[in-house]
């Protein structure tokens, strides 16, 4: 476990040789007069995770972190000063019409053989990491009835089927009072369709609708057989509705209870990456360690999704050179342009990110946050780009365009077929998903200590020198395999802490 | 109870003497050859709720219902034909720049004295109809932890406080990953603020946040005392968080358990009106009966909210003459224009409404739906207009601008201070709200029979002649008083069928 509390000697982390700032590692920050081994002396107090000037900076001089300009000094800054967000001018975002595409596509990493996990092989050949009865819904109207039925199923029926992990009501806010023919309605619709057919549901689909909604339950399922669908308006009152749901569910529980784990190659896994509540350590501890694990997954032939448009937008000039071909590059740029326009329509600019918590954690602006965020993607070629909610059909590293909102990104990555999510956090969030395990990686040891029963991996040991990026990367990779195999349980699964699905619906409500 | 099953003789309902169409009342529709008492003979089968031509109509002739043109004949139509949606051309919407304002303001209705209800009088003078511990939340991130704590509270603590009705976790999808400084962000923000201070919570407020979110819990409460707020990032792990929530909740349960009902004038009530799953009967049975009850409430000095922009937009020329003054008229028009623009931004037009279920129920288009929908508002003057989520501060009939989506409208009316909702439905929806009772009024007796344990009032008796609009109106008015007093329970409260809160957030997700 973490030992950062013991750290006394002044310590900073500098990421790139070109950097003229570094971040303070010591848990309570450091007072004026603190002297580092290199001789640098602080001229004022600097909190943990915040930036120290390694040299004198002139007015307008670039502030360099990760070897990139995160902004420009708004006044002369003395060596040893605290460079807080108010001293840095936000640079313009990378121009989407002038990006280098596929200019530095990484060579294929060497194959990593010999790793497998114990998953559930489905009739259609896909693989699940959980054995869940997923009950899809076409409209929020029916949520109260379904919740009542699911409570009854969990209390009285599920215990008879010990090989089934859980029953998940896939409630959401779509289906009625929405513009389902609007151009952007394709996003929530395909998200719901892909969620309904998630591989951890073992093909035992069922869907509940009302009967008069715009988005009908038939549209949810690949197999829209009437025997898989209940429309409440066809039933004779509440008691009858609940009975019908319970009966349909039990037939599927019998089927799911036959499922057993079998050895599957790691190449079957779809792992989603996300961060939430980031701090200045995220980009030097948790995210690079996850990036290392992402490379291992890619080397083993798995699919890795990274996401969060508003958090990669300012570092997109570092992503487009890494794409596998022109087509993937243009698709990536198209997604960025779509989101620029979406934000502009709402009269929002990118300064809406980072959050106050990010700033408290030392992140000055969205450029610094983005540079840290993309570290999660590791070093392999970007082989594909998904629009929000599209299903992944390729192996390798894929950019799945989603909002950065934790619960929206999680919902969309699930729709893309994610079996398991790795979630990095600096400030801490108890986020979890019913359908896929979420491994939480803390950027600071102090968070791992404080949230001892919520954080699964402490990457803060990288800042203190107790562990290397490679070591924590391997630890995450092995934990992914163990969790995907059901041999280890994440804290959020242990407690049953699950966030609601939250659809991304850029179209109007009516 | 309803007796529509016995109805055999052909029956139609014509609303206005000027109408050239009527709707079929008989539950299974009527076959070709059916002869009405007036001599009209059907020349083809017409389903229940659908329109019959009372005269021959020429191509382009107006189709008149409620005394208004709901559209124009797309080809010549024979007397006795079924006029389905495909035969009617949608007329242009009323021009918002050419509306008559306050030209026919209704005179004050005579006062209705002598009616009271048993409500909970709060320290600030407001009145509640339930005694609920409402736990506000600033961000969805914390929902999993709060749900765990609330389950524990309900199972182990709440039974000790028998005078408290319920504990409601006010979860939602706002708070992080949203553009909280976007111009339209005011809507979800004031909605959450007004929900947190709902009168049925008795002033015993508490709010749970994470700590790093954009929208902080301090912004939720009038009394943002730290003793009312828990930020999970301040706690030592999951067990500690749950313990803190349970403790804060119990202190408030002790306080709420002292609340007792006292006699309150009906003028303290805020009643919301809504329809969902409408059919062609809604506008002749359920909605006019609710309109009659609305008039009684206004006469008794209460506040009545009607809503659903997309369903009044096409009948707004019948509302602007009824406003109390120019200012209210201009505010109403401003809200309509805002929504026109909002839909246009999403490339949606008003043909997105009605729903397939509405159409199956006989509603040809949004004009016909709107004319039926505004019948809920009764006949009194419109004294005020609220933007989405604003709190009502006036007595009388108020237009609360909201989307038509049942769960969005319900959430916004709750924020406006609604104590109780009257919900009319033709196709049937099991919708309910944890914070306010929902009285469900069916437009057809066949629905009331089929959904015997979900529908509270059968207004279908109006179509069959078994009851008058006045009789059902009084029945609804008396039921409102009984439910507000806790003497009668709605079906949705009986079963505990509650829809999630669903915020209206026209601003982007980030
Ligand atoms: Ca993030
Ligand atoms: Ca967050
Ligand atoms: Ca995120
Ligand atoms: Ca409606
Ligand atoms: Ca509605």
Tab-separated table of N, CA, C and O in Angstrom, chain B residues 111-192:
chain	number	residue	atom	x	y	z
B	111	UNK	N	-65.675	33.466	-6.271
B	111	UNK	CA	-64.863	32.785	-5.260
B	111	UNK	C	-65.574	31.524	-4.790
B	111	UNK	O	-66.802	31.479	-4.706
B	112	UNK	N	-64.758	30.503	-4.521
B	112	UNK	CA	-65.301	29.247	-3.992
B	112	UNK	C	-64.758	29.102	-2.582
B	112	UNK	O	-63.558	28.902	-2.382
B	113	UNK	N	-65.641	29.259	-1.601
B	113	UNK	CA	-65.194	29.250	-0.209
B	113	UNK	C	-65.543	27.926	0.461
B	113	UNK	O	-66.348	27.154	-0.050
B	114	UNK	N	-64.905	27.684	1.593
B	114	UNK	CA	-65.317	26.546	2.429
B	114	UNK	C	-64.545	25.265	2.158
B	114	UNK	O	-64.883	24.226	2.721
B	115	UNK	N	-63.510	25.328	1.309
B	115	UNK	CA	-62.734	24.108	1.068
B	115	UNK	C	-61.329	24.242	1.661
B	115	UNK	O	-60.679	25.262	1.480
B	116	UNK	N	-60.930	23.218	2.390
B	116	UNK	CA	-59.592	23.226	2.980
B	116	UNK	C	-58.996	21.828	2.831
B	116	UNK	O	-59.667	20.885	2.442
B	117	UNK	N	-57.715	21.728	3.110
B	117	UNK	CA	-57.082	20.395	3.121
B	117	UNK	C	-56.147	20.318	4.327
B	117	UNK	O	-55.837	21.341	4.959
B	118	UNK	N	-55.749	19.100	4.649
B	118	UNK	CA	-54.842	18.900	5.780
B	118	UNK	C	-53.424	18.790	5.261
B	118	UNK	O	-53.028	17.751	4.707
B	119	UNK	N	-52.670	19.865	5.407
B	119	UNK	CA	-51.299	19.881	4.899
B	119	UNK	C	-50.296	20.057	6.026
B	119	UNK	O	-50.663	20.208	7.196
B	120	UNK	N	-49.035	20.046	5.652
B	120	UNK	CA	-47.949	20.270	6.619
B	120	UNK	C	-47.499	21.714	6.499
B	120	UNK	O	-46.951	22.113	5.470
B	121	UNK	N	-47.712	22.489	7.541
B	121	UNK	CA	-47.278	23.893	7.535
B	121	UNK	C	-45.795	23.936	7.915
B	121	UNK	O	-45.391	23.383	8.926
B	122	UNK	N	-44.997	24.575	7.065
B	122	UNK	CA	-43.548	24.647	7.297
B	122	UNK	C	-43.168	25.900	8.068
B	122	UNK	O	-43.924	26.875	8.089
B	123	UNK	N	-41.973	25.887	8.674
B	123	UNK	CA	-41.514	27.070	9.426
B	123	UNK	C	-41.548	28.360	8.593
B	123	UNK	O	-41.826	29.433	9.117
B	124	UNK	N	-41.290	28.265	7.304
B	124	UNK	CA	-41.267	29.485	6.470
B	124	UNK	C	-42.659	29.874	5.958
B	124	UNK	O	-42.775	30.777	5.134
B	125	UNK	N	-43.701	29.185	6.447
B	125	UNK	CA	-45.057	29.535	6.047
B	125	UNK	C	-45.572	28.739	4.865
B	125	UNK	O	-46.780	28.698	4.618
B	126	UNK	N	-44.687	28.111	4.113
B	126	UNK	CA	-45.146	27.300	2.981
B	126	UNK	C	-45.810	26.034	3.511
B	126	UNK	O	-45.750	25.731	4.703
B	127	UNK	N	-46.451	25.313	2.612
B	127	UNK	CA	-47.221	24.137	3.003
B	127	UNK	C	-46.816	22.958	2.132
B	127	UNK	O	-46.602	23.120	0.932
B	128	UNK	N	-46.685	21.777	2.742
B	128	UNK	CA	-46.394	20.566	1.985
B	128	UNK	C	-47.568	19.607	2.036
B	128	UNK	O	-48.428	19.711	2.916
B	129	UNK	N	-47.588	18.672	1.073
B	129	UNK	CA	-48.651	17.654	1.079
B	129	UNK	C	-48.105	16.282	1.450
B	129	UNK	O	-48.865	15.344	1.616
B	130	UNK	N	-46.799	16.189	1.532
B	130	UNK	CA	-46.162	14.951	2.007
B	130	UNK	C	-45.113	15.336	3.039
B	130	UNK	O	-44.766	16.516	3.181
B	131	UNK	N	-44.637	14.343	3.754
B	131	UNK	CA	-43.592	14.562	4.755
B	131	UNK	C	-42.407	13.688	4.383
B	131	UNK	O	-42.288	12.545	4.817
B	132	UNK	N	-41.546	14.273	3.545
B	132	UNK	CA	-40.469	13.510	2.911
B	132	UNK	C	-39.110	14.098	3.282
B	132	UNK	O	-38.947	15.315	3.325
B	133	UNK	N	-38.155	13.213	3.543
B	133	UNK	CA	-36.775	13.672	3.606
B	133	UNK	C	-36.233	13.669	2.181
B	133	UNK	O	-36.077	12.605	1.575
B	134	UNK	N	-35.976	14.846	1.654
B	134	UNK	CA	-35.401	14.966	0.308
B	134	UNK	C	-33.904	15.172	0.433
B	134	UNK	O	-33.459	16.100	1.095
B	135	UNK	N	-33.129	14.300	-0.193
B	135	UNK	CA	-31.670	14.431	-0.145
B	135	UNK	C	-31.206	14.937	-1.506
B	135	UNK	O	-31.255	14.213	-2.506
B	136	UNK	N	-30.780	16.188	-1.532
B	136	UNK	CA	-30.351	16.806	-2.779
B	136	UNK	C	-28.945	16.365	-3.144
B	136	UNK	O	-28.156	15.985	-2.271
B	137	UNK	N	-28.667	16.441	-4.433
B	137	UNK	CA	-27.341	16.051	-4.900
B	137	UNK	C	-26.863	17.071	-5.926
B	137	UNK	O	-27.658	17.611	-6.691
B	138	UNK	N	-25.580	17.332	-5.923
B	138	UNK	CA	-25.043	18.312	-6.856
B	138	UNK	C	-24.547	17.664	-8.135
B	138	UNK	O	-24.360	18.355	-9.132
B	139	UNK	N	-24.354	16.344	-8.118
B	139	UNK	CA	-23.701	15.716	-9.275
B	139	UNK	C	-24.015	14.220	-9.299
B	139	UNK	O	-24.156	13.597	-8.246
B	140	UNK	N	-24.135	13.671	-10.505
B	140	UNK	CA	-24.520	12.260	-10.622
B	140	UNK	C	-23.434	11.319	-10.118
B	140	UNK	O	-23.733	10.180	-9.762
B	141	UNK	N	-22.184	11.775	-10.079
B	141	UNK	CA	-21.068	10.933	-9.639
B	141	UNK	C	-21.363	10.216	-8.325
B	141	UNK	O	-20.902	9.106	-8.095
B	142	UNK	N	-22.116	10.866	-7.440
B	142	UNK	CA	-22.282	10.338	-6.085
B	142	UNK	C	-23.502	9.425	-5.971
B	142	UNK	O	-23.792	8.901	-4.881
B	143	UNK	N	-24.227	9.219	-7.059
B	143	UNK	CA	-25.509	8.509	-6.991
B	143	UNK	C	-25.382	7.099	-6.420
B	143	UNK	O	-26.227	6.662	-5.629
B	144	UNK	N	-24.329	6.379	-6.800
B	144	UNK	CA	-24.172	5.007	-6.328
B	144	UNK	C	-24.019	4.947	-4.811
B	144	UNK	O	-24.601	4.080	-4.144
B	145	UNK	N	-23.246	5.870	-4.260
B	145	UNK	CA	-23.043	5.915	-2.805
B	145	UNK	C	-24.341	6.315	-2.112
B	145	UNK	O	-24.753	5.704	-1.109
B	146	UNK	N	-25.010	7.332	-2.637
B	146	UNK	CA	-26.254	7.792	-2.002
B	146	UNK	C	-27.322	6.697	-2.055
B	146	UNK	O	-28.033	6.468	-1.066
B	147	UNK	N	-27.445	6.010	-3.193
B	147	UNK	CA	-28.448	4.935	-3.296
B	147	UNK	C	-28.197	3.858	-2.237
B	147	UNK	O	-29.137	3.335	-1.628
B	148	UNK	N	-26.932	3.538	-2.024
B	148	UNK	CA	-26.572	2.543	-1.006
B	148	UNK	C	-27.004	3.027	0.373
B	148	UNK	O	-27.617	2.301	1.158
B	149	UNK	N	-26.700	4.294	0.670
B	149	UNK	CA	-27.046	4.858	1.986
B	149	UNK	C	-28.565	4.945	2.163
B	149	UNK	O	-29.091	4.630	3.243
B	150	UNK	N	-29.266	5.345	1.113
B	150	UNK	CA	-30.727	5.502	1.227
B	150	UNK	C	-31.398	4.142	1.441
B	150	UNK	O	-32.351	4.023	2.213
B	151	UNK	N	-30.886	3.110	0.797
B	151	UNK	CA	-31.422	1.760	1.014
B	151	UNK	C	-31.271	1.398	2.496
B	151	UNK	O	-32.206	0.901	3.133
B	152	UNK	N	-30.107	1.673	3.038
B	152	UNK	CA	-29.863	1.379	4.458
B	152	UNK	C	-30.788	2.202	5.360
B	152	UNK	O	-31.363	1.688	6.317
B	153	UNK	N	-30.955	3.478	5.018
B	153	UNK	CA	-31.832	4.349	5.824
B	153	UNK	C	-33.266	3.814	5.790
B	153	UNK	O	-33.923	3.723	6.821
B	154	UNK	N	-33.731	3.458	4.601
B	154	UNK	CA	-35.123	2.997	4.478
B	154	UNK	C	-35.337	1.698	5.241
B	154	UNK	O	-36.395	1.479	5.833
B	155	UNK	N	-34.322	0.846	5.214
B	155	UNK	CA	-34.496	-0.462	5.855
B	155	UNK	C	-34.329	-0.396	7.358
B	155	UNK	O	-35.041	-1.089	8.091
B	156	UNK	N	-33.408	0.427	7.828
B	156	UNK	CA	-33.085	0.328	9.269
B	156	UNK	C	-33.459	1.570	10.082
B	156	UNK	O	-33.645	1.452	11.289
B	157	UNK	N	-33.558	2.732	9.478
B	157	UNK	CA	-33.770	3.959	10.260
B	157	UNK	C	-35.188	4.480	10.094
B	157	UNK	O	-35.849	4.833	11.076
B	158	UNK	N	-35.663	4.530	8.869
B	158	UNK	CA	-36.972	5.135	8.601
B	158	UNK	C	-38.107	4.515	9.428
B	158	UNK	O	-38.991	5.251	9.900
B	159	UNK	N	-38.116	3.181	9.642
B	159	UNK	CA	-39.205	2.592	10.433
B	159	UNK	C	-39.326	3.182	11.848
B	159	UNK	O	-40.400	3.113	12.450
B	160	UNK	N	-38.263	3.782	12.361
B	160	UNK	CA	-38.319	4.403	13.694
B	160	UNK	C	-39.057	5.737	13.680
B	160	UNK	O	-39.330	6.303	14.740
B	161	UNK	N	-39.317	6.272	12.511
B	161	UNK	CA	-39.936	7.601	12.396
B	161	UNK	C	-41.232	7.507	11.594
B	161	UNK	O	-41.287	7.860	10.419
B	162	UNK	N	-42.285	7.006	12.239
B	162	UNK	CA	-43.509	6.639	11.506
B	162	UNK	C	-44.237	7.815	10.880
B	162	UNK	O	-45.052	7.612	9.979
B	163	UNK	N	-43.961	9.048	11.319
B	163	UNK	CA	-44.647	10.187	10.722
B	163	UNK	C	-43.968	10.686	9.449
B	163	UNK	O	-44.466	11.601	8.804
B	164	UNK	N	-42.854	10.084	9.109
B	164	UNK	CA	-42.183	10.474	7.858
B	164	UNK	C	-42.611	9.507	6.755
B	164	UNK	O	-42.582	8.283	6.936
B	165	UNK	N	-43.033	10.073	5.618
B	165	UNK	CA	-43.563	9.251	4.524
B	165	UNK	C	-42.489	8.493	3.758
B	165	UNK	O	-42.687	7.363	3.338
B	166	UNK	N	-41.352	9.146	3.526
B	166	UNK	CA	-40.398	8.548	2.592
B	166	UNK	C	-39.070	9.295	2.651
B	166	UNK	O	-38.988	10.407	3.184
B	167	UNK	N	-38.057	8.663	2.087
B	167	UNK	CA	-36.760	9.310	1.882
B	167	UNK	C	-36.507	9.293	0.380
B	167	UNK	O	-36.564	8.229	-0.237
B	168	UNK	N	-36.284	10.459	-0.204
B	168	UNK	CA	-36.112	10.554	-1.662
B	168	UNK	C	-34.716	11.070	-1.992
B	168	UNK	O	-34.344	12.181	-1.605
B	169	UNK	N	-33.952	10.247	-2.708
B	169	UNK	CA	-32.653	10.688	-3.232
B	169	UNK	C	-32.907	11.448	-4.526
B	169	UNK	O	-33.446	10.892	-5.476
B	170	UNK	N	-32.561	12.711	-4.552
B	170	UNK	CA	-32.836	13.541	-5.733
B	170	UNK	C	-31.674	13.439	-6.734
B	170	UNK	O	-30.966	14.408	-7.005
B	171	UNK	N	-31.506	12.229	-7.268
B	171	UNK	CA	-30.440	12.018	-8.243
B	171	UNK	C	-30.810	12.620	-9.596
B	171	UNK	O	-31.978	12.742	-9.938
B	172	UNK	N	-29.807	12.967	-10.359
B	172	UNK	CA	-30.007	13.592	-11.672
B	172	UNK	C	-28.703	13.481	-12.454
B	172	UNK	O	-27.698	12.984	-11.920
B	173	UNK	N	-28.712	13.944	-13.690
B	173	UNK	CA	-27.538	13.802	-14.558
B	173	UNK	C	-26.734	15.082	-14.701
B	173	UNK	O	-25.888	15.184	-15.588
B	174	UNK	N	-26.992	16.052	-13.842
B	174	UNK	CA	-26.282	17.330	-13.980
B	174	UNK	C	-25.064	17.363	-13.052
B	174	UNK	O	-24.809	16.429	-12.315
B	175	UNK	N	-24.333	18.464	-13.100
B	175	UNK	CA	-23.330	18.752	-12.088
B	175	UNK	C	-21.905	18.690	-12.548
B	175	UNK	O	-21.086	19.487	-12.122
B	176	UNK	N	-21.566	17.711	-13.402
B	176	UNK	CA	-20.216	17.662	-13.937
B	176	UNK	C	-20.315	17.205	-15.378
B	176	UNK	O	-21.294	16.578	-15.771
B	177	UNK	N	-19.321	17.543	-16.194
B	177	UNK	CA	-19.418	17.206	-17.604
B	177	UNK	C	-20.536	17.982	-18.270
B	177	UNK	O	-21.171	17.519	-19.212
B	178	UNK	N	-20.786	19.186	-17.755
B	178	UNK	CA	-21.825	20.051	-18.316
B	178	UNK	C	-21.268	21.464	-18.368
B	178	UNK	O	-20.382	21.814	-17.605
B	179	UNK	N	-21.835	22.251	-19.265
B	179	UNK	CA	-21.354	23.625	-19.448
B	179	UNK	C	-22.134	24.538	-18.498
B	179	UNK	O	-23.156	25.097	-18.875
B	180	UNK	N	-21.659	24.674	-17.256
B	180	UNK	CA	-22.500	25.386	-16.280
B	180	UNK	C	-22.476	26.899	-16.474
B	180	UNK	O	-23.247	27.605	-15.838
B	181	UNK	N	-21.634	27.392	-17.353
B	181	UNK	CA	-21.665	28.831	-17.627
B	181	UNK	C	-22.320	29.157	-18.968
B	181	UNK	O	-22.365	30.315	-19.375
B	182	UNK	N	-22.849	28.157	-19.635
B	182	UNK	CA	-23.578	28.405	-20.886
B	182	UNK	C	-24.838	29.208	-20.563
B	182	UNK	O	-25.380	29.103	-19.467
B	183	UNK	N	-25.289	30.024	-21.532
B	183	UNK	CA	-26.467	30.860	-21.249
B	183	UNK	C	-27.658	30.043	-20.750
B	183	UNK	O	-28.379	30.474	-19.841
B	184	UNK	N	-27.885	28.854	-21.299
B	184	UNK	CA	-29.071	28.077	-20.941
B	184	UNK	C	-28.891	27.247	-19.674
B	184	UNK	O	-29.843	26.587	-19.236
B	185	UNK	N	-27.692	27.279	-19.095
B	185	UNK	CA	-27.456	26.474	-17.890
B	185	UNK	C	-28.319	26.933	-16.720
B	185	UNK	O	-28.533	26.190	-15.763
B	186	UNK	N	-28.830	28.161	-16.808
B	186	UNK	CA	-29.707	28.656	-15.754
B	186	UNK	C	-30.900	27.719	-15.547
B	186	UNK	O	-31.418	27.601	-14.428
B	187	UNK	N	-31.325	27.050	-16.585
B	187	UNK	CA	-32.520	26.184	-16.460
B	187	UNK	C	-32.270	24.998	-15.525
B	187	UNK	O	-32.968	24.859	-14.517
B	188	UNK	N	-31.293	24.141	-15.813
B	188	UNK	CA	-31.089	23.036	-14.861
B	188	UNK	C	-30.662	23.525	-13.475
B	188	UNK	O	-31.019	22.905	-12.471
B	189	UNK	N	-29.925	24.623	-13.420
B	189	UNK	CA	-29.437	25.083	-12.112
B	189	UNK	C	-30.600	25.540	-11.237
B	189	UNK	O	-30.730	25.138	-10.079
B	190	UNK	N	-31.484	26.392	-11.777
B	190	UNK	CA	-32.586	26.839	-10.908
B	190	UNK	C	-33.553	25.694	-10.618
B	190	UNK	O	-34.187	25.661	-9.554
B	191	UNK	N	-33.655	24.741	-11.543
B	191	UNK	CA	-34.502	23.567	-11.288
B	191	UNK	C	-33.994	22.816	-10.054
B	191	UNK	O	-34.774	22.487	-9.148
B	192	UNK	N	-32.688	22.570	-10.013
B	192	UNK	CA	-32.124	21.850	-8.866
B	192	UNK	C	-32.270	22.648	-7.577
B	192	UNK	O	-32.563	22.085	-6.513
